[in-house]
mmCIF file of C-alpha atoms in Angstrom:
data_model
loop_
_atom_site.group_PDB
_atom_site.id
_atom_site.type_symbol
_atom_site.label_atom_id
_atom_site.label_comp_id
_atom_site.label_asym_id
_atom_site.label_seq_id
_atom_site.Cartn_x
_atom_site.Cartn_y
_atom_site.Cartn_z
ATOM 1 C CA MET S 419 33.465 10.739 -5.314
ATOM 2 C CA LEU S 420 29.871 11.851 -5.509
ATOM 3 C CA VAL S 421 27.725 10.363 -8.321
ATOM 4 C CA ASN S 422 24.488 11.718 -9.598
ATOM 5 C CA ILE S 423 21.521 9.556 -9.331
ATOM 6 C CA GLU S 424 18.154 10.210 -11.161
ATOM 7 C CA VAL S 425 14.995 9.341 -9.593
ATOM 8 C CA ALA S 426 11.626 9.321 -11.416
ATOM 9 C CA LEU S 427 8.667 10.945 -9.534
ATOM 10 C CA VAL S 428 5.631 8.946 -10.329
ATOM 11 C CA ASN S 429 2.107 9.180 -8.701
ATOM 12 C CA SER S 430 0.476 5.876 -8.320
ATOM 13 C CA PHE S 431 -3.355 4.976 -8.210
ATOM 14 C CA THR S 432 -4.047 8.087 -9.815
ATOM 15 C CA ILE S 433 -7.592 8.901 -11.646
ATOM 16 C CA ASN S 434 -7.085 10.399 -15.193
ATOM 17 C CA GLU S 435 -3.640 11.520 -13.871
ATOM 18 C CA LYS S 436 -4.943 13.342 -10.888
ATOM 19 C CA GLY S 437 -4.490 12.414 -7.235
ATOM 20 C CA GLY S 438 -2.578 9.125 -6.388
ATOM 21 C CA ASN S 439 0.299 8.456 -3.980
ATOM 22 C CA PRO S 440 3.650 9.316 -4.935
ATOM 23 C CA ALA S 441 6.856 7.274 -5.198
ATOM 24 C CA GLY S 442 10.381 7.900 -6.288
ATOM 25 C CA VAL S 443 11.944 5.262 -8.803
ATOM 26 C CA VAL S 444 15.523 4.728 -9.139
ATOM 27 C CA LEU S 445 16.721 2.149 -11.911
ATOM 28 C CA ASN S 446 19.990 0.668 -12.485
ATOM 29 C CA ALA S 447 20.415 0.469 -8.632
ATOM 30 C CA ASP S 448 22.920 -2.440 -8.491
ATOM 31 C CA GLN S 449 25.810 -0.574 -7.210
ATOM 32 C CA LEU S 450 23.792 1.558 -4.501
ATOM 33 C CA SER S 451 24.780 0.504 -0.993
ATOM 34 C CA ASP S 452 21.694 0.127 1.648
ATOM 35 C CA ALA S 453 22.946 3.438 3.214
ATOM 36 C CA LYS S 454 23.063 5.367 -0.235
ATOM 37 C CA LYS S 455 19.413 3.836 -0.897
ATOM 38 C CA LEU S 456 18.371 5.228 2.708
ATOM 39 C CA LYS S 457 19.954 8.708 1.781
ATOM 40 C CA ILE S 458 18.342 8.995 -1.527
ATOM 41 C CA ALA S 459 14.811 7.964 0.004
ATOM 42 C CA GLN S 460 15.520 10.510 2.606
ATOM 43 C CA ALA S 461 16.320 13.166 0.033
ATOM 44 C CA VAL S 462 13.074 12.303 -2.032
ATOM 45 C CA GLY S 463 11.088 12.723 1.024
ATOM 46 C CA TYR S 464 8.149 10.462 -0.003
ATOM 47 C CA SER S 465 6.632 7.811 1.891
ATOM 48 C CA GLU S 466 8.599 5.068 -0.315
ATOM 49 C CA THR S 467 11.096 5.087 -2.909
ATOM 50 C CA ALA S 468 11.714 1.877 -5.011
ATOM 51 C CA PHE S 469 15.307 0.833 -6.148
ATOM 52 C CA VAL S 470 15.359 -1.542 -9.197
ATOM 53 C CA SER S 471 18.240 -4.054 -9.608
ATOM 54 C CA SER S 472 19.045 -6.811 -11.888
ATOM 55 C CA ASP S 473 18.278 -10.599 -11.051
ATOM 56 C CA ASP S 474 19.449 -13.687 -12.028
ATOM 57 C CA GLU S 475 15.975 -15.308 -11.704
ATOM 58 C CA ALA S 476 13.215 -12.774 -11.769
ATOM 59 C CA ASP S 477 12.809 -9.850 -14.274
ATOM 60 C CA CYS S 478 14.380 -7.552 -11.719
ATOM 61 C CA GLU S 479 14.691 -7.288 -7.965
ATOM 62 C CA VAL S 480 13.067 -4.326 -6.328
ATOM 63 C CA SER S 481 13.864 -2.822 -2.789
ATOM 64 C CA PHE S 482 11.822 -0.227 -0.879
ATOM 65 C CA TYR S 483 12.802 2.387 1.445
ATOM 66 C CA THR S 484 10.823 5.070 3.526
ATOM 67 C CA THR S 485 12.684 8.087 4.800
ATOM 68 C CA THR S 486 13.399 6.002 8.022
ATOM 69 C CA GLY S 487 14.487 2.588 6.382
ATOM 70 C CA GLU S 488 13.793 -0.301 4.319
ATOM 71 C CA VAL S 489 10.302 -2.255 4.229
ATOM 72 C CA ASP S 490 9.908 -5.547 2.859
ATOM 73 C CA PHE S 491 7.325 -4.503 0.516
ATOM 74 C CA CYS S 492 5.413 -1.524 -1.197
ATOM 75 C CA GLY S 493 2.265 -1.547 -3.365
ATOM 76 C CA HIS S 494 2.294 1.933 -4.958
ATOM 77 C CA ALA S 495 6.106 2.151 -5.342
ATOM 78 C CA THR S 496 5.823 -1.226 -7.369
ATOM 79 C CA LEU S 497 3.129 0.375 -9.262
ATOM 80 C CA ALA S 498 5.534 3.057 -9.958
ATOM 81 C CA THR S 499 8.132 1.026 -10.956
ATOM 82 C CA PHE S 500 6.671 -0.987 -13.472
ATOM 83 C CA TYR S 501 4.950 1.976 -14.973
ATOM 84 C CA ILE S 502 8.382 3.653 -15.560
ATOM 85 C CA LEU S 503 9.632 0.503 -17.078
ATOM 86 C CA TYR S 504 6.729 0.519 -19.430
ATOM 87 C CA GLN S 505 7.107 4.203 -20.162
ATOM 88 C CA LYS S 506 10.602 4.046 -20.763
ATOM 89 C CA GLY S 507 10.401 1.187 -23.264
ATOM 90 C CA ILE S 508 12.134 -1.171 -21.181
ATOM 91 C CA LEU S 509 9.334 -3.471 -20.615
ATOM 92 C CA ALA S 510 6.356 -3.868 -22.942
ATOM 93 C CA ALA S 511 2.958 -4.946 -21.953
ATOM 94 C CA GLY S 512 3.231 -8.436 -20.449
ATOM 95 C CA SER S 513 3.878 -10.470 -17.482
ATOM 96 C CA TYR S 514 6.702 -10.196 -15.365
ATOM 97 C CA VAL S 515 8.267 -11.310 -11.910
ATOM 98 C CA GLN S 516 9.836 -9.149 -9.084
ATOM 99 C CA ARG S 517 12.245 -10.373 -6.618
ATOM 100 C CA THR S 518 11.052 -8.650 -3.090
ATOM 101 C CA LYS S 519 11.849 -9.256 0.342
ATOM 102 C CA VAL S 520 8.548 -11.005 0.661
ATOM 103 C CA GLY S 521 9.238 -13.265 -2.144
ATOM 104 C CA MET S 522 8.804 -13.712 -6.184
ATOM 105 C CA LEU S 523 5.658 -11.730 -7.040
ATOM 106 C CA PRO S 524 4.034 -11.490 -10.400
ATOM 107 C CA VAL S 525 3.451 -8.252 -12.401
ATOM 108 C CA ILE S 526 1.133 -7.642 -15.073
ATOM 109 C CA ILE S 527 1.331 -4.322 -17.342
ATOM 110 C CA GLU S 528 -1.967 -4.287 -19.526
ATOM 111 C CA PRO S 529 -1.887 -2.598 -22.814
ATOM 112 C CA ASN S 530 -3.377 0.622 -21.604
ATOM 113 C CA GLY S 531 -0.621 1.071 -19.050
ATOM 114 C CA LYS S 532 -2.584 -0.297 -15.959
ATOM 115 C CA VAL S 533 -0.161 -2.164 -13.700
ATOM 116 C CA VAL S 534 -1.842 -5.088 -11.677
ATOM 117 C CA MET S 535 0.424 -6.758 -8.964
ATOM 118 C CA GLU S 536 -0.073 -10.355 -7.420
ATOM 119 C CA MET S 537 0.481 -9.815 -3.728
ATOM 120 C CA GLN S 538 1.458 -12.307 -1.041
ATOM 121 C CA LEU S 539 -1.495 -14.666 0.031
ATOM 122 C CA PRO S 540 -3.004 -13.165 3.190
ATOM 123 C CA GLN S 541 -1.737 -13.868 6.661
ATOM 124 C CA LYS S 542 -3.941 -13.170 9.826
ATOM 125 C CA LEU S 543 -1.529 -12.042 12.451
ATOM 126 C CA ASP S 544 -3.725 -10.809 15.431
ATOM 127 C CA THR S 545 -7.041 -9.466 16.352
ATOM 128 C CA PHE S 546 -7.761 -6.473 18.623
ATOM 129 C CA SER S 547 -10.640 -5.697 20.659
ATOM 130 C CA TYR S 548 -12.915 -2.683 20.083
ATOM 131 C CA GLN S 549 -11.942 -1.060 23.176
ATOM 132 C CA GLU S 550 -8.150 -1.296 22.432
ATOM 133 C CA ILE S 551 -8.380 0.226 19.295
ATOM 134 C CA SER S 552 -11.022 3.049 20.544
ATOM 135 C CA LYS S 553 -8.418 4.243 22.806
ATOM 136 C CA VAL S 554 -5.842 4.842 19.783
ATOM 137 C CA ILE S 555 -8.027 6.048 17.097
ATOM 138 C CA GLY S 556 -10.470 8.327 19.186
ATOM 139 C CA ILE S 557 -13.936 6.533 18.119
ATOM 140 C CA GLU S 558 -16.176 5.200 20.997
ATOM 141 C CA SER S 559 -15.832 1.211 21.351
ATOM 142 C CA ASN S 560 -19.683 0.928 20.917
ATOM 143 C CA ILE S 561 -19.547 2.927 17.577
ATOM 144 C CA LEU S 562 -16.754 0.609 16.286
ATOM 145 C CA GLU S 563 -18.752 -2.450 17.600
ATOM 146 C CA SER S 564 -22.004 -1.330 15.708
ATOM 147 C CA THR S 565 -20.050 -2.620 12.412
ATOM 148 C CA LYS S 566 -20.096 -6.169 13.746
ATOM 149 C CA LEU S 567 -16.998 -6.651 11.830
ATOM 150 C CA PRO S 568 -13.725 -7.684 13.548
ATOM 151 C CA ILE S 569 -10.543 -5.590 13.871
ATOM 152 C CA GLU S 570 -7.704 -7.911 12.498
ATOM 153 C CA VAL S 571 -4.144 -7.754 11.684
ATOM 154 C CA ILE S 572 -3.753 -8.991 7.758
ATOM 155 C CA SER S 573 -0.412 -8.999 5.637
ATOM 156 C CA THR S 574 -0.373 -9.212 2.156
ATOM 157 C CA GLY S 575 3.002 -8.069 2.040
ATOM 158 C CA LEU S 576 3.105 -5.732 5.056
ATOM 159 C CA PRO S 577 0.992 -6.279 8.526
ATOM 160 C CA ASP S 578 -1.878 -3.460 8.593
ATOM 161 C CA VAL S 579 -4.312 -3.374 11.289
ATOM 162 C CA ILE S 580 -7.877 -3.616 9.411
ATOM 163 C CA ILE S 581 -10.514 -1.435 11.170
ATOM 164 C CA PRO S 582 -14.072 -0.864 10.001
ATOM 165 C CA VAL S 583 -16.127 2.276 10.910
ATOM 166 C CA PRO S 584 -19.736 3.032 10.284
ATOM 167 C CA ASN S 585 -20.667 5.434 7.284
ATOM 168 C CA GLY S 586 -19.830 8.964 8.083
ATOM 169 C CA TYR S 587 -17.015 8.401 10.489
ATOM 170 C CA LEU S 588 -14.036 7.880 8.188
ATOM 171 C CA ASP S 589 -13.558 11.429 7.468
ATOM 172 C CA VAL S 590 -13.818 12.687 11.186
ATOM 173 C CA ILE S 591 -10.887 10.762 12.593
ATOM 174 C CA GLU S 592 -8.050 12.914 13.703
ATOM 175 C CA PRO S 593 -5.316 10.839 13.974
ATOM 176 C CA ASP S 594 -2.713 11.117 17.116
ATOM 177 C CA ASP S 595 0.561 10.083 15.295
ATOM 178 C CA GLU S 596 2.396 9.248 18.754
ATOM 179 C CA LEU S 597 -0.425 7.094 19.875
ATOM 180 C CA ILE S 598 -0.784 5.174 16.703
ATOM 181 C CA ALA S 599 3.086 4.993 15.940
ATOM 182 C CA ASN S 600 3.524 3.374 19.865
ATOM 183 C CA PHE S 601 0.727 0.879 19.246
ATOM 184 C CA CYS S 602 2.316 -0.294 15.798
ATOM 185 C CA GLU S 603 5.754 -0.654 17.585
ATOM 186 C CA ASN S 604 4.326 -2.571 20.547
ATOM 187 C CA HIS S 605 2.571 -4.859 18.136
ATOM 188 C CA LYS S 606 4.920 -5.043 15.284
ATOM 189 C CA VAL S 607 2.493 -3.466 12.708
ATOM 190 C CA VAL S 608 3.042 -1.155 10.170
ATOM 191 C CA GLY S 609 0.093 0.872 10.372
ATOM 192 C CA PHE S 610 -3.866 1.171 10.562
ATOM 193 C CA HIS S 611 -6.392 0.847 7.420
ATOM 194 C CA VAL S 612 -9.544 2.217 8.305
ATOM 195 C CA PHE S 613 -12.353 1.769 5.857
ATOM 196 C CA GLU S 614 -16.135 2.610 5.645
ATOM 197 C CA LEU S 615 -18.427 0.673 3.064
ATOM 198 C CA CYS S 616 -19.934 2.718 0.337
ATOM 199 C CA ASP S 617 -23.864 2.488 -0.736
ATOM 200 C CA ALA S 618 -24.614 -0.612 -2.803
ATOM 201 C CA GLU S 619 -25.250 1.793 -5.982
ATOM 202 C CA SER S 620 -21.886 3.123 -5.710
ATOM 203 C CA LYS S 621 -19.076 2.021 -8.071
ATOM 204 C CA LEU S 622 -16.870 2.019 -5.244
ATOM 205 C CA THR S 623 -16.380 -0.949 -2.418
ATOM 206 C CA ALA S 624 -15.125 1.215 0.286
ATOM 207 C CA SER S 625 -13.484 4.551 1.346
ATOM 208 C CA CYS S 626 -10.236 4.066 3.369
ATOM 209 C CA ARG S 627 -7.435 5.814 5.048
ATOM 210 C CA ASN S 628 -4.228 4.861 6.214
ATOM 211 C CA PHE S 629 -1.923 5.755 8.972
ATOM 212 C CA ALA S 630 1.663 4.686 9.481
ATOM 213 C CA PRO S 631 3.485 7.101 11.525
ATOM 214 C CA LEU S 632 6.014 4.764 12.865
ATOM 215 C CA PHE S 633 7.398 4.891 9.380
ATOM 216 C CA GLY S 634 6.962 8.503 9.132
ATOM 217 C CA ILE S 635 3.811 8.471 7.277
ATOM 218 C CA SER S 636 1.268 10.343 9.207
ATOM 219 C CA GLU S 637 -1.430 9.522 6.438
ATOM 220 C CA GLU S 638 -1.055 7.940 3.045
ATOM 221 C CA SER S 639 -3.277 8.847 0.219
ATOM 222 C CA ALA S 640 -2.854 5.056 -1.797
ATOM 223 C CA THR S 641 -1.468 1.871 -0.269
ATOM 224 C CA GLY S 642 -1.437 -1.349 -2.369
ATOM 225 C CA SER S 643 -0.605 -3.853 0.115
ATOM 226 C CA SER S 644 -3.371 -2.694 2.664
ATOM 227 C CA SER S 645 -5.673 -2.746 -0.055
ATOM 228 C CA GLY S 646 -5.136 -6.380 -0.869
ATOM 229 C CA ALA S 647 -5.495 -7.019 2.665
ATOM 230 C CA LEU S 648 -8.589 -5.484 2.761
ATOM 231 C CA ALA S 649 -10.082 -7.359 -0.150
ATOM 232 C CA CYS S 650 -9.079 -10.533 1.534
ATOM 233 C CA TYR S 651 -11.059 -9.155 4.788
ATOM 234 C CA LEU S 652 -14.287 -8.489 2.647
ATOM 235 C CA THR S 653 -14.187 -11.628 0.744
ATOM 236 C CA GLU S 654 -14.193 -13.572 4.143
ATOM 237 C CA TYR S 655 -16.668 -11.468 6.060
ATOM 238 C CA LEU S 656 -19.101 -9.898 3.801
ATOM 239 C CA ALA S 657 -19.015 -12.025 0.535
ATOM 240 C CA LEU S 658 -19.125 -9.080 -1.657
ATOM 241 C CA GLY S 659 -17.759 -10.808 -4.824
ATOM 242 C CA CYS S 660 -14.246 -11.030 -6.018
ATOM 243 C CA ASP S 661 -13.636 -7.701 -7.543
ATOM 244 C CA TYR S 662 -13.280 -4.440 -5.301
ATOM 245 C CA VAL S 663 -12.801 -0.803 -6.225
ATOM 246 C CA PHE S 664 -11.153 1.275 -3.195
ATOM 247 C CA GLU S 665 -11.151 5.031 -2.940
ATOM 248 C CA GLN S 666 -8.264 6.346 -0.610
ATOM 249 C CA GLY S 667 -6.797 10.033 -0.039
ATOM 250 C CA ARG S 668 -10.273 12.021 -0.084
ATOM 251 C CA SER S 669 -9.486 13.616 3.422
ATOM 252 C CA MET S 670 -5.937 14.630 2.236
ATOM 253 C CA GLY S 671 -7.501 16.165 -0.812
ATOM 254 C CA CYS S 672 -5.608 13.423 -3.141
ATOM 255 C CA THR S 673 -8.254 10.861 -4.019
ATOM 256 C CA SER S 674 -6.921 7.839 -5.437
ATOM 257 C CA ILE S 675 -8.505 4.713 -6.877
ATOM 258 C CA ILE S 676 -6.934 1.003 -6.416
ATOM 259 C CA THR S 677 -8.769 -2.177 -7.511
ATOM 260 C CA ALA S 678 -8.568 -5.278 -6.337
ATOM 261 C CA SER S 679 -9.469 -8.989 -6.968
ATOM 262 C CA VAL S 680 -9.614 -12.039 -4.894
ATOM 263 C CA LYS S 681 -9.735 -15.697 -6.073
ATOM 264 C CA SER S 682 -10.752 -18.208 -3.516
ATOM 265 C CA ASP S 683 -11.504 -22.116 -3.479
ATOM 266 C CA ASN S 684 -12.290 -24.394 -0.551
ATOM 267 C CA SER S 685 -9.179 -24.015 1.185
ATOM 268 C CA GLY S 686 -9.371 -20.295 1.206
ATOM 269 C CA VAL S 687 -7.877 -17.638 -0.589
ATOM 270 C CA ILE S 688 -5.487 -18.405 -3.697
ATOM 271 C CA ASN S 689 -4.761 -15.148 -5.414
ATOM 272 C CA VAL S 690 -4.904 -11.532 -4.691
ATOM 273 C CA LYS S 691 -4.138 -8.963 -7.143
ATOM 274 C CA VAL S 692 -4.082 -5.015 -6.638
ATOM 275 C CA GLY S 693 -4.107 -2.727 -9.618
ATOM 276 C CA GLY S 694 -4.301 0.905 -10.825
ATOM 277 C CA PHE S 695 -2.769 3.611 -12.994
ATOM 278 C CA ALA S 696 -0.103 5.932 -12.725
ATOM 279 C CA SER S 697 1.443 9.262 -14.052
ATOM 280 C CA ILE S 698 4.999 10.556 -14.049
ATOM 281 C CA VAL S 699 5.046 14.233 -12.349
ATOM 282 C CA GLY S 700 8.870 14.779 -12.827
ATOM 283 C CA LYS S 701 12.592 13.837 -11.705
ATOM 284 C CA LEU S 702 15.252 14.592 -9.141
ATOM 285 C CA VAL S 703 19.081 14.299 -9.402
ATOM 286 C CA ILE S 704 20.640 13.505 -6.148
ATOM 287 C CA PRO S 705 24.308 13.252 -5.519
ATOM 288 C CA VAL S 706 25.667 10.347 -3.273
#
């Protein structure tokens, strides 16, 4: 017998309720099988849909599905989840813990509705030469090299390739989905997170683009886990402070704002947080 499942549709990392990255959220998902979750995520058609279940230790367990399968974590879908729980009055402003495939992660809901997520501590997993990335992203290696910054795989939840480009090159990238997907599959990474630094007088730290075609996402307008990784990268290589503001989705006509903060001591990074605002855009009812 088919059961109707309600999916909340939420834009995450919005600016005054504009822009953002859409995610689906399903509450009370305890009885849903993995196959049904995937079917729902495919019907929603967003880059990620979150499924919220009860948990004996954490405030809730959250699983994340793209249209192709489950992923261990998703920042923008986490933001969407806790924003819905707050708007529905299920959770008040305060501190909570979610169980995910990458572990127990704290989440703060601020009184103004901003959601701030604690990320997994950064893991450096790989490095690539300018020549290797040049072939995939279509920017000459000497241009990439002119940034004098490394190209690294960093994970604060999901492994992404952090790629710096000089100012003015971000918007001209024309991603080749097949090339990027093949590269990501061969190197066991989720996607490319490309950034250019903003001027010192700007309120923004960097503008970003994110490509994850291996998971059915040609380009994404806001990515929380990648922003956490980028904040750690900038803290290490540029010592820009500990608080960051990233813009993403500009080239898609869907500009999003993501805040990030990093705390470090002599041993390295000890805390990474990513936050933003969200807005509800509607709901779907899907029979499964």
